Short mmCIF file of C-alpha atoms and ligand atoms in Angstrom, two decimals:
data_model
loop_
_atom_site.label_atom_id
_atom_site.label_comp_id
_atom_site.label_asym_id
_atom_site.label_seq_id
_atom_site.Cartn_x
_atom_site.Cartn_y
_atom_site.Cartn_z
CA UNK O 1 -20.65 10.30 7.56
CA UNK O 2 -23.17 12.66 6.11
CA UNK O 3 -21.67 15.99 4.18
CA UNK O 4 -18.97 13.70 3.28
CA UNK O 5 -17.64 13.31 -0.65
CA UNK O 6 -17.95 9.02 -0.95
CA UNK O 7 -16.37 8.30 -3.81
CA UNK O 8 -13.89 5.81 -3.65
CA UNK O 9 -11.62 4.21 -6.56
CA UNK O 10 -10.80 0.77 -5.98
CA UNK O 11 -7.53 -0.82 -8.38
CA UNK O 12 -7.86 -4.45 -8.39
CA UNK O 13 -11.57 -5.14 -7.24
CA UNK O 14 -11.38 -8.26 -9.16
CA UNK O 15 -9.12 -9.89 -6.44
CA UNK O 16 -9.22 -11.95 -3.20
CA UNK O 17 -8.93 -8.56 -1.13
CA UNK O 18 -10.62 -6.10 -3.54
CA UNK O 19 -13.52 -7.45 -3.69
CA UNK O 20 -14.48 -7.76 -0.07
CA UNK O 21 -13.22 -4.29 0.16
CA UNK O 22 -15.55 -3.05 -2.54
CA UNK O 23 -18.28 -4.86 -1.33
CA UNK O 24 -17.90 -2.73 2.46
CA UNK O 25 -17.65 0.71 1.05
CA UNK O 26 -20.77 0.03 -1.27
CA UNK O 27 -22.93 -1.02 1.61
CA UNK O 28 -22.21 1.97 3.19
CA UNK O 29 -23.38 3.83 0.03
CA UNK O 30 -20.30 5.28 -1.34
CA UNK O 31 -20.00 5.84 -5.05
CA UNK O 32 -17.16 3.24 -5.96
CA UNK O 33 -15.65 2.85 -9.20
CA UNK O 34 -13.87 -0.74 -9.38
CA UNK O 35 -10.96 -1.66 -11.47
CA UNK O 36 -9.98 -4.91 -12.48
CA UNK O 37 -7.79 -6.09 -15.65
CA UNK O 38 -8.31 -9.52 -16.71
CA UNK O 39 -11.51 -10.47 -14.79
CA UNK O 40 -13.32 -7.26 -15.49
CA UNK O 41 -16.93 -8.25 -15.23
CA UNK O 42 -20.26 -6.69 -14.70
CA UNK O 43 -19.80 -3.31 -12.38
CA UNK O 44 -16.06 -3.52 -12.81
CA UNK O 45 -14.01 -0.82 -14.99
CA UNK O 46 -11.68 -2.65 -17.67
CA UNK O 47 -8.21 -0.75 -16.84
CA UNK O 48 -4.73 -1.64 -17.24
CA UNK O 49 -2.57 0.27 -14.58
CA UNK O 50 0.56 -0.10 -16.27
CA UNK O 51 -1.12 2.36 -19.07
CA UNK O 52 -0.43 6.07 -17.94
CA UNK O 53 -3.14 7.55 -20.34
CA UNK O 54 -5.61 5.46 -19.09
CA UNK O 55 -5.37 5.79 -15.93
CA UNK O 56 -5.35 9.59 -16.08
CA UNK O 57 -8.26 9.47 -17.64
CA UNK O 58 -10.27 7.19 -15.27
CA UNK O 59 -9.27 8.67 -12.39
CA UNK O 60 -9.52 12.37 -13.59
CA UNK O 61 -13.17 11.56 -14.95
CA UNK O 62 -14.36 9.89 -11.98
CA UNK O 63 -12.85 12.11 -9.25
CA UNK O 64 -12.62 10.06 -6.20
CA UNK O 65 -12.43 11.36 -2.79
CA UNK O 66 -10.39 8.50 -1.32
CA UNK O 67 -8.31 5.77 -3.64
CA UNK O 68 -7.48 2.10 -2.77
CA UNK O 69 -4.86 0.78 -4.35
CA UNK O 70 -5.45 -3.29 -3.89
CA UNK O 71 -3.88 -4.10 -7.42
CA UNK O 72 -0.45 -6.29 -7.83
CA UNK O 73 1.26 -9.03 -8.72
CA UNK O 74 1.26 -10.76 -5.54
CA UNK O 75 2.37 -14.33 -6.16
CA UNK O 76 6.51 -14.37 -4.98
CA UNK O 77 7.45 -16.88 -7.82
CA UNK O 78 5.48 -14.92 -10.72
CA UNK O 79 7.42 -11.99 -9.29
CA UNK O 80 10.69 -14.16 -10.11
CA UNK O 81 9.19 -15.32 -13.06
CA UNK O 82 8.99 -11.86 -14.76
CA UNK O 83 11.02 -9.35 -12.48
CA UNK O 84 10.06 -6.15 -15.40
CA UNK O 85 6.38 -7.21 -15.41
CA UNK O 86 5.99 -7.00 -11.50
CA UNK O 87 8.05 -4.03 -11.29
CA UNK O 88 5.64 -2.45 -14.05
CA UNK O 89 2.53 -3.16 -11.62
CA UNK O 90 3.83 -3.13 -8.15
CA UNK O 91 5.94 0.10 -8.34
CA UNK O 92 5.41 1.79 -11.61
CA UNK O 93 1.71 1.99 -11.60
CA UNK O 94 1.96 2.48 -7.94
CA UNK O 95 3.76 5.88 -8.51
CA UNK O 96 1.79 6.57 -11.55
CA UNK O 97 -1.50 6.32 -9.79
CA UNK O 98 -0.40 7.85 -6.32
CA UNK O 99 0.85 10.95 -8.65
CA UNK O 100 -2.53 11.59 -10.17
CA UNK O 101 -4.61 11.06 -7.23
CA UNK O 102 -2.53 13.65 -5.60
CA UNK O 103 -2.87 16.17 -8.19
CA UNK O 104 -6.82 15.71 -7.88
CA UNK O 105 -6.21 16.12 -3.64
CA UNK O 106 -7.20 12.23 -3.02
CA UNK O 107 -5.20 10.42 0.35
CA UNK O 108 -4.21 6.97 -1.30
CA UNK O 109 -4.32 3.63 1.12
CA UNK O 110 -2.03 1.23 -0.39
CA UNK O 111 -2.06 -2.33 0.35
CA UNK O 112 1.43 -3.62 1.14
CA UNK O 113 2.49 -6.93 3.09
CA UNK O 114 4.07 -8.34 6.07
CA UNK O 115 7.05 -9.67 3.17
CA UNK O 116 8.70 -6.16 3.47
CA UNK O 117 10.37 -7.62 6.64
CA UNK O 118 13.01 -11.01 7.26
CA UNK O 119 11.14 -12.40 9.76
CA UNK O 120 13.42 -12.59 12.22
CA UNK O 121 12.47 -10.38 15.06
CA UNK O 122 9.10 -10.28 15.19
CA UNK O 123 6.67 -8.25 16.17
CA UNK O 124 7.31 -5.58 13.87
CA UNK O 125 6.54 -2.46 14.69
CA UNK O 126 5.43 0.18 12.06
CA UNK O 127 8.97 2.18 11.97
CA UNK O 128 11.24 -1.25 12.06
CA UNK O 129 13.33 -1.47 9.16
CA UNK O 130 12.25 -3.59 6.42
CA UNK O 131 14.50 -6.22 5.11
CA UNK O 132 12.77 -7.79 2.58
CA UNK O 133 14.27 -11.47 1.72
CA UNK O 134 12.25 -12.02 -2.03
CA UNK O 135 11.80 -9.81 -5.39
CA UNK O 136 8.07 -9.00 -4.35
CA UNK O 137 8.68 -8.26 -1.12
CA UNK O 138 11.37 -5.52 -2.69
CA UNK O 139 8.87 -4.44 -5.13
CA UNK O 140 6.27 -3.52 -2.96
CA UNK O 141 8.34 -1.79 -0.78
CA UNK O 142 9.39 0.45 -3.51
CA UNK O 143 5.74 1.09 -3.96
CA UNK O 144 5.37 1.84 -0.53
CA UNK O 145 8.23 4.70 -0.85
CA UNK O 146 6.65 5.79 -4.44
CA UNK O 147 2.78 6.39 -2.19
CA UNK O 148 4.15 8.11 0.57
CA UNK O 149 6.72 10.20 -2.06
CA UNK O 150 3.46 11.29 -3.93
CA UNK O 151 2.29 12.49 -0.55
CA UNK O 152 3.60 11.84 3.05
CA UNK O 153 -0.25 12.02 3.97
CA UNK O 154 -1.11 8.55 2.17
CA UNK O 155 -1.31 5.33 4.25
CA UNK O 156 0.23 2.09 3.68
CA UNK O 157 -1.57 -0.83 5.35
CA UNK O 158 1.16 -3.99 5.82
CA UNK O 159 -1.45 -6.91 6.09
CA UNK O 160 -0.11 -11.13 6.30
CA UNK O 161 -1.48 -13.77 4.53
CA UNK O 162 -5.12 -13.08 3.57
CA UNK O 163 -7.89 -15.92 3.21
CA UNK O 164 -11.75 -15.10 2.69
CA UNK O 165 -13.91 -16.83 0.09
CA UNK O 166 -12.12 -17.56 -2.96
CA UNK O 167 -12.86 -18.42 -6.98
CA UNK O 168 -10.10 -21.22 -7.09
CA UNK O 169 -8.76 -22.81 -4.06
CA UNK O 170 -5.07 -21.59 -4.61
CA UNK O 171 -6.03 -18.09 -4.99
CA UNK O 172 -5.03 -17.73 -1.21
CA UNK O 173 -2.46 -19.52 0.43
CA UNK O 174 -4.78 -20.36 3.68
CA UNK O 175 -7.86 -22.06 1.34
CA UNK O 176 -5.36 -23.78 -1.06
CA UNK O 177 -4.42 -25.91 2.27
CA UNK O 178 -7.78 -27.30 2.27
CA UNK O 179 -6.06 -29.65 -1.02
CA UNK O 180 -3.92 -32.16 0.77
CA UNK O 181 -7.43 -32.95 2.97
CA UNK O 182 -9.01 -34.03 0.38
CA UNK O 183 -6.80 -35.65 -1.87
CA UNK O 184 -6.35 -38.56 0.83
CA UNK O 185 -4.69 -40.63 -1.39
CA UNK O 186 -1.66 -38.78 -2.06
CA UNK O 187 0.76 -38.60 0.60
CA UNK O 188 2.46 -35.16 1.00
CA UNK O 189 4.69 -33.05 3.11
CA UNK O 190 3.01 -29.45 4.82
CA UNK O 191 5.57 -27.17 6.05
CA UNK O 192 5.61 -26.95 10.25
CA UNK O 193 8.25 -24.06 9.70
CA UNK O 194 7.44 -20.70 9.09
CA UNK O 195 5.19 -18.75 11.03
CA UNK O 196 1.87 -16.50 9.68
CA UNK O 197 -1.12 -14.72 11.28
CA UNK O 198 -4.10 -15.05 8.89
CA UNK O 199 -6.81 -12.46 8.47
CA UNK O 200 -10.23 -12.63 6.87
CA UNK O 201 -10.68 -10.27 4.16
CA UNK O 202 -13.48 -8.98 5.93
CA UNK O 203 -11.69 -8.11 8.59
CA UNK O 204 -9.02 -6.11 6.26
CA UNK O 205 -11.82 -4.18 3.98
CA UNK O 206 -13.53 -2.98 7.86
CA UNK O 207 -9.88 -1.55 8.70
CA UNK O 208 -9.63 0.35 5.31
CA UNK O 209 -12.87 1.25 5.48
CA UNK O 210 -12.34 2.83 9.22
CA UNK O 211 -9.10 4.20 7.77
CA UNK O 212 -10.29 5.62 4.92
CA UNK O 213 -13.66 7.22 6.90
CA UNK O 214 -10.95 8.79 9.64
CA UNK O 215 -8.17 10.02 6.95
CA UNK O 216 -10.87 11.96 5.29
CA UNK O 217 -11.78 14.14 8.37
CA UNK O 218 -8.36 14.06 9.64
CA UNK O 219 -5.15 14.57 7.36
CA UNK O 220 -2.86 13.34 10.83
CA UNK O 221 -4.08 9.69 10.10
CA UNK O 222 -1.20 8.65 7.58
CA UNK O 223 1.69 6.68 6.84
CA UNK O 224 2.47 3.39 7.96
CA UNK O 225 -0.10 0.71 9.79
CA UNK O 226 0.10 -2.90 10.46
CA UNK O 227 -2.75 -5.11 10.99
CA UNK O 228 -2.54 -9.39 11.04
CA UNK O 229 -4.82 -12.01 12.58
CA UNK O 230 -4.43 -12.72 16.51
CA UNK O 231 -3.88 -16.24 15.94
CA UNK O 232 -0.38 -17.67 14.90
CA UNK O 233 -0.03 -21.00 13.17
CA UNK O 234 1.75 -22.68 10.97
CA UNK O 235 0.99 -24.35 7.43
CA UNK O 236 0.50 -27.93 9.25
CA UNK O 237 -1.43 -26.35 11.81
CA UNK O 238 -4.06 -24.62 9.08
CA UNK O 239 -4.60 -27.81 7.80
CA UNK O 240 -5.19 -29.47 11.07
CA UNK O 241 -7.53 -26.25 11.56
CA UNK O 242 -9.71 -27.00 8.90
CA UNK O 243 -9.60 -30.87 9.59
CA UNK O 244 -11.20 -30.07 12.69
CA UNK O 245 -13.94 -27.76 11.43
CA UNK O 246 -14.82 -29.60 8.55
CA UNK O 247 -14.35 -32.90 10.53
CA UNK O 248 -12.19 -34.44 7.96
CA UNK O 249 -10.71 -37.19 10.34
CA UNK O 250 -8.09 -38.41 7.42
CA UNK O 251 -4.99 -36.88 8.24
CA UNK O 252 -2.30 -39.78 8.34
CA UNK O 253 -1.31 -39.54 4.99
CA UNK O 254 -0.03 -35.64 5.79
CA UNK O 255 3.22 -35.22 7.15
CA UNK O 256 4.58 -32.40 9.09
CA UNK O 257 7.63 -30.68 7.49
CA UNK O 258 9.90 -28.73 9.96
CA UNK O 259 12.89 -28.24 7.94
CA UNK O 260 13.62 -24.95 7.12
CA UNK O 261 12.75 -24.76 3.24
CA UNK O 262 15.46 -25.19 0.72
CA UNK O 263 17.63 -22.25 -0.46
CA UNK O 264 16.41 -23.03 -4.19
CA UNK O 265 12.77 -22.18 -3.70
CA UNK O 266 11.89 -18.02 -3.17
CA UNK O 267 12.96 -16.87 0.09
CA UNK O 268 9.96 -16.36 2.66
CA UNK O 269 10.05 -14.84 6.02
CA UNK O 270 9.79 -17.03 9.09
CA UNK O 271 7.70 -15.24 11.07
CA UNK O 272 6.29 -11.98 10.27
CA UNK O 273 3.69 -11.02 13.19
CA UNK O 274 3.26 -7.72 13.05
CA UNK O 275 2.34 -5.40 15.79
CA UNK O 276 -1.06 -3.90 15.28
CA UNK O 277 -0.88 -0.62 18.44
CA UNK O 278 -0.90 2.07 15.96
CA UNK O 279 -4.30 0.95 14.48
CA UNK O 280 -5.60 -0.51 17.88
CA UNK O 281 -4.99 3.34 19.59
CA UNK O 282 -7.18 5.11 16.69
CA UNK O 283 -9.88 2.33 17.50
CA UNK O 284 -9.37 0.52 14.13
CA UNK O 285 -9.45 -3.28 14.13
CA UNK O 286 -11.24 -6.25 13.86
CA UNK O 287 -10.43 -10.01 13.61
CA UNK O 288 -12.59 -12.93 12.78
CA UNK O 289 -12.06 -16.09 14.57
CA UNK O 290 -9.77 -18.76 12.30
CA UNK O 291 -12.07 -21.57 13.02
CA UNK O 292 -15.59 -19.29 12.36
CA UNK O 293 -13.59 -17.65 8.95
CA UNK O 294 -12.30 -20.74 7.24
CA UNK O 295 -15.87 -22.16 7.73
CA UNK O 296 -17.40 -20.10 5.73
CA UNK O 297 -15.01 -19.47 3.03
CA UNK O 298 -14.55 -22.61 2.47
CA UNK O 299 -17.82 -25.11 3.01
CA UNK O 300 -18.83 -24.16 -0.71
CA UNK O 301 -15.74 -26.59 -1.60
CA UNK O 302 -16.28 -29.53 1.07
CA UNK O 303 -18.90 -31.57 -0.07
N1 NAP S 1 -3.35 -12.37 -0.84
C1 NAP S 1 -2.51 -12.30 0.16
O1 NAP S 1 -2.30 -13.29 0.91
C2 NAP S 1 -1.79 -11.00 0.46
C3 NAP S 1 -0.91 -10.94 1.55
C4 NAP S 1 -0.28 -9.73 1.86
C5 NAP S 1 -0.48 -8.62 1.06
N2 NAP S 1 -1.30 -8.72 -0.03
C6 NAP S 1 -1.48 -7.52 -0.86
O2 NAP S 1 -2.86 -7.24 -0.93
C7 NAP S 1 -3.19 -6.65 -2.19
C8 NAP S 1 -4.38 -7.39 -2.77
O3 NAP S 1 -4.00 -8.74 -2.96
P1 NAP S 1 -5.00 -9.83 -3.53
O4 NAP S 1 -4.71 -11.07 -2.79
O5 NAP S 1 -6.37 -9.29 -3.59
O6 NAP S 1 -4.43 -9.99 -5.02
P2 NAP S 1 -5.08 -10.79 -6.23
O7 NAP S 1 -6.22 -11.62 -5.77
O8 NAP S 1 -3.93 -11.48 -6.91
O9 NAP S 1 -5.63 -9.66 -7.16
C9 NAP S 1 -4.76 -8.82 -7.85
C10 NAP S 1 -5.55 -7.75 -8.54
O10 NAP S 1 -4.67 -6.94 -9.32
C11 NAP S 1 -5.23 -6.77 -10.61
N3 NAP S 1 -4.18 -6.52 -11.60
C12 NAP S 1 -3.09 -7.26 -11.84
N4 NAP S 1 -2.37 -6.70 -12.85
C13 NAP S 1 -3.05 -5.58 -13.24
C14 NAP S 1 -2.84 -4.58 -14.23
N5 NAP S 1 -1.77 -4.57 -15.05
N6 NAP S 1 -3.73 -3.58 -14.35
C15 NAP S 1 -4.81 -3.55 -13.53
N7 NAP S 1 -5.06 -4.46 -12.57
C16 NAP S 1 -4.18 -5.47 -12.44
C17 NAP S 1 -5.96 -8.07 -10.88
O11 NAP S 1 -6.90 -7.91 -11.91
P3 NAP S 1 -7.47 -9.19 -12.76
O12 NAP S 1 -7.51 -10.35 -11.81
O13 NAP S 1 -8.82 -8.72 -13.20
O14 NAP S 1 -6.50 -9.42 -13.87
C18 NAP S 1 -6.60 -8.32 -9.51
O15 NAP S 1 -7.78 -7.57 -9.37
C19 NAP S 1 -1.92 -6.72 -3.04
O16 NAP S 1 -1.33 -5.46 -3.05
C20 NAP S 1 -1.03 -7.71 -2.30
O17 NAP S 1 0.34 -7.41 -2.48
C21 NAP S 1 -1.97 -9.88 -0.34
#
């Protein structure tokens, strides 16, 4: 991409996703300016989205040619938690941010999630109607409606359950299953219910970067895409996934769960696949292996 303008602006490059997609548009040399709120460390910009002045500033001063908008609160029961909090960073900023990078001529990709939809009549295609059963599944829909209000040439990539290598175990939902393995003497339930298809956040930072490089030399590459892993499993069947790469041959103290979870917990989706054509026909994709991803994101923990 020679000629090109490569300056990207990156919200929440302190995360599980952000990071990894930071890390891909920087190897390809592009000028990146990374935000991140409380884990702003060396190379990352200090910003708090929910602060209109501040992000005019940052983004007016730095003038990005493409902006990634990785940043929320993405944890459903911190959602319920604090429903004006979440609806400060998940739509608010959202429309905030997707309002100034439009006034500066910059395509936003925002990250959204497979939770916009029930789950039950998969695979969802990019125009089925969402349905989403939780608060931040409703929130970042909003903020899917507040990008593509800004501009109806932004993207919105839906992505499932992400895993890739983490700072604390239960910063992703796949790695945190890696727990009941090696706390053998607890017994404990694993759900066998709902359905997910994992992908490696390397795998998710290639597709924005091959979105991103395609949007900027064609303005027809917008709205909605899906991507998720090829592989479908459940919870109990992650953690007999990374039994059998890691070898950890102690599994009878794990039971399978296959009751549908109680109606006191946050709702969840049962199965969200989502169908990834549209990307697949612009020659966008990747996925890594389950077995070959989980290996390396997590051997730094198994001992
Ligand atoms: N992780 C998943 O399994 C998953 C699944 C589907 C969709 N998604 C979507 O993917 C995107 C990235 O998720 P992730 O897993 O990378 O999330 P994450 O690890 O929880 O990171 C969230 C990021 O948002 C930043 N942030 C939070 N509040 C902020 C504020 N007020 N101002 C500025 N930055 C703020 C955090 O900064 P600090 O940490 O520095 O405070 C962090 O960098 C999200 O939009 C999420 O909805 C994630």
């Amino acid at each position: 991409m020679t000629g090109l303008n490569k300056r990207l602006f990156i919200t929440g490059a302190s995360g599980l996703l952000g990071r990894a997609v930071l890390k891909k548009f920087v190897s390809d040399g592009w000028v990146v300016y990374g935000t991140a709120f409380s884990r702003a460390s060396e190379g990352l910009h200090e910003l708090d989205l929910i602060n209109k002045d501040d992000v005019k500033e940052a983004v007016k001063q730095f003038k990005p040619s493409f902006v990634i908008h990785c940043a929320a609160q993405r944890f459903p029961e911190k959602v319920d938690s604090d429903p004006s909090a979440a609806t400060k960073i998940n739509v608010e900023a959202t429309k905030y941010l997707a309002q100034v990078s439009d006034e500066l001529g910059a395509p936003v990709l925002y990250i959204s999630t497979d939770y916009v939809f029930d789950g039950t009549s998969p695979p969802y295609d990019v125009d089925a109607v969402p349905n989403p059963l939780n608060l931040y599944g409703k929130t970042k829909l909003q903020g899917e409606q507040e990008t593509l209000a800004a501009n109806k040439g932004n993207i919105v990539l839906r992505v499932p359950v992400l895993y890739g290598p983490v700072e604390y175990l239960a910063e992703s939902a796949v790695t945190v299953l890696l727990n009941p393995l090696l706390n053998t003497d607890k017994p404990c339930k694993i759900s066998n219910y709902e359905r997910r298809c994992p992908s490696h956040v390397d795998d998710i930072s290639t597709i924005c970067f091959q979105l991103a490089t395609k949007r900027i030399q064609d303005a027809t590459v917008c709205g909605i895409f899906h991507w998720c892993g090829k592989q479908v499993f459940t919870k109990y069947e992650i953690v007999q996934q990374i039994a059998q790469v890691f070898q950890l041959t102690h599994l009878s103290h794990i039971n399978p769960d296959s009751n549908k979870p109680s109606s006191a917990a946050t709702p969840r989706p049962y199965d969200t696949t989502l169908n990834r054509s549209r990307l697949e026909n612009l020659g966008i994709g990747q996925h890594t292996q389950f077995e070959v991803g989980i290996k390396t994101a997590l051997q730094a923990w198994v001992k």
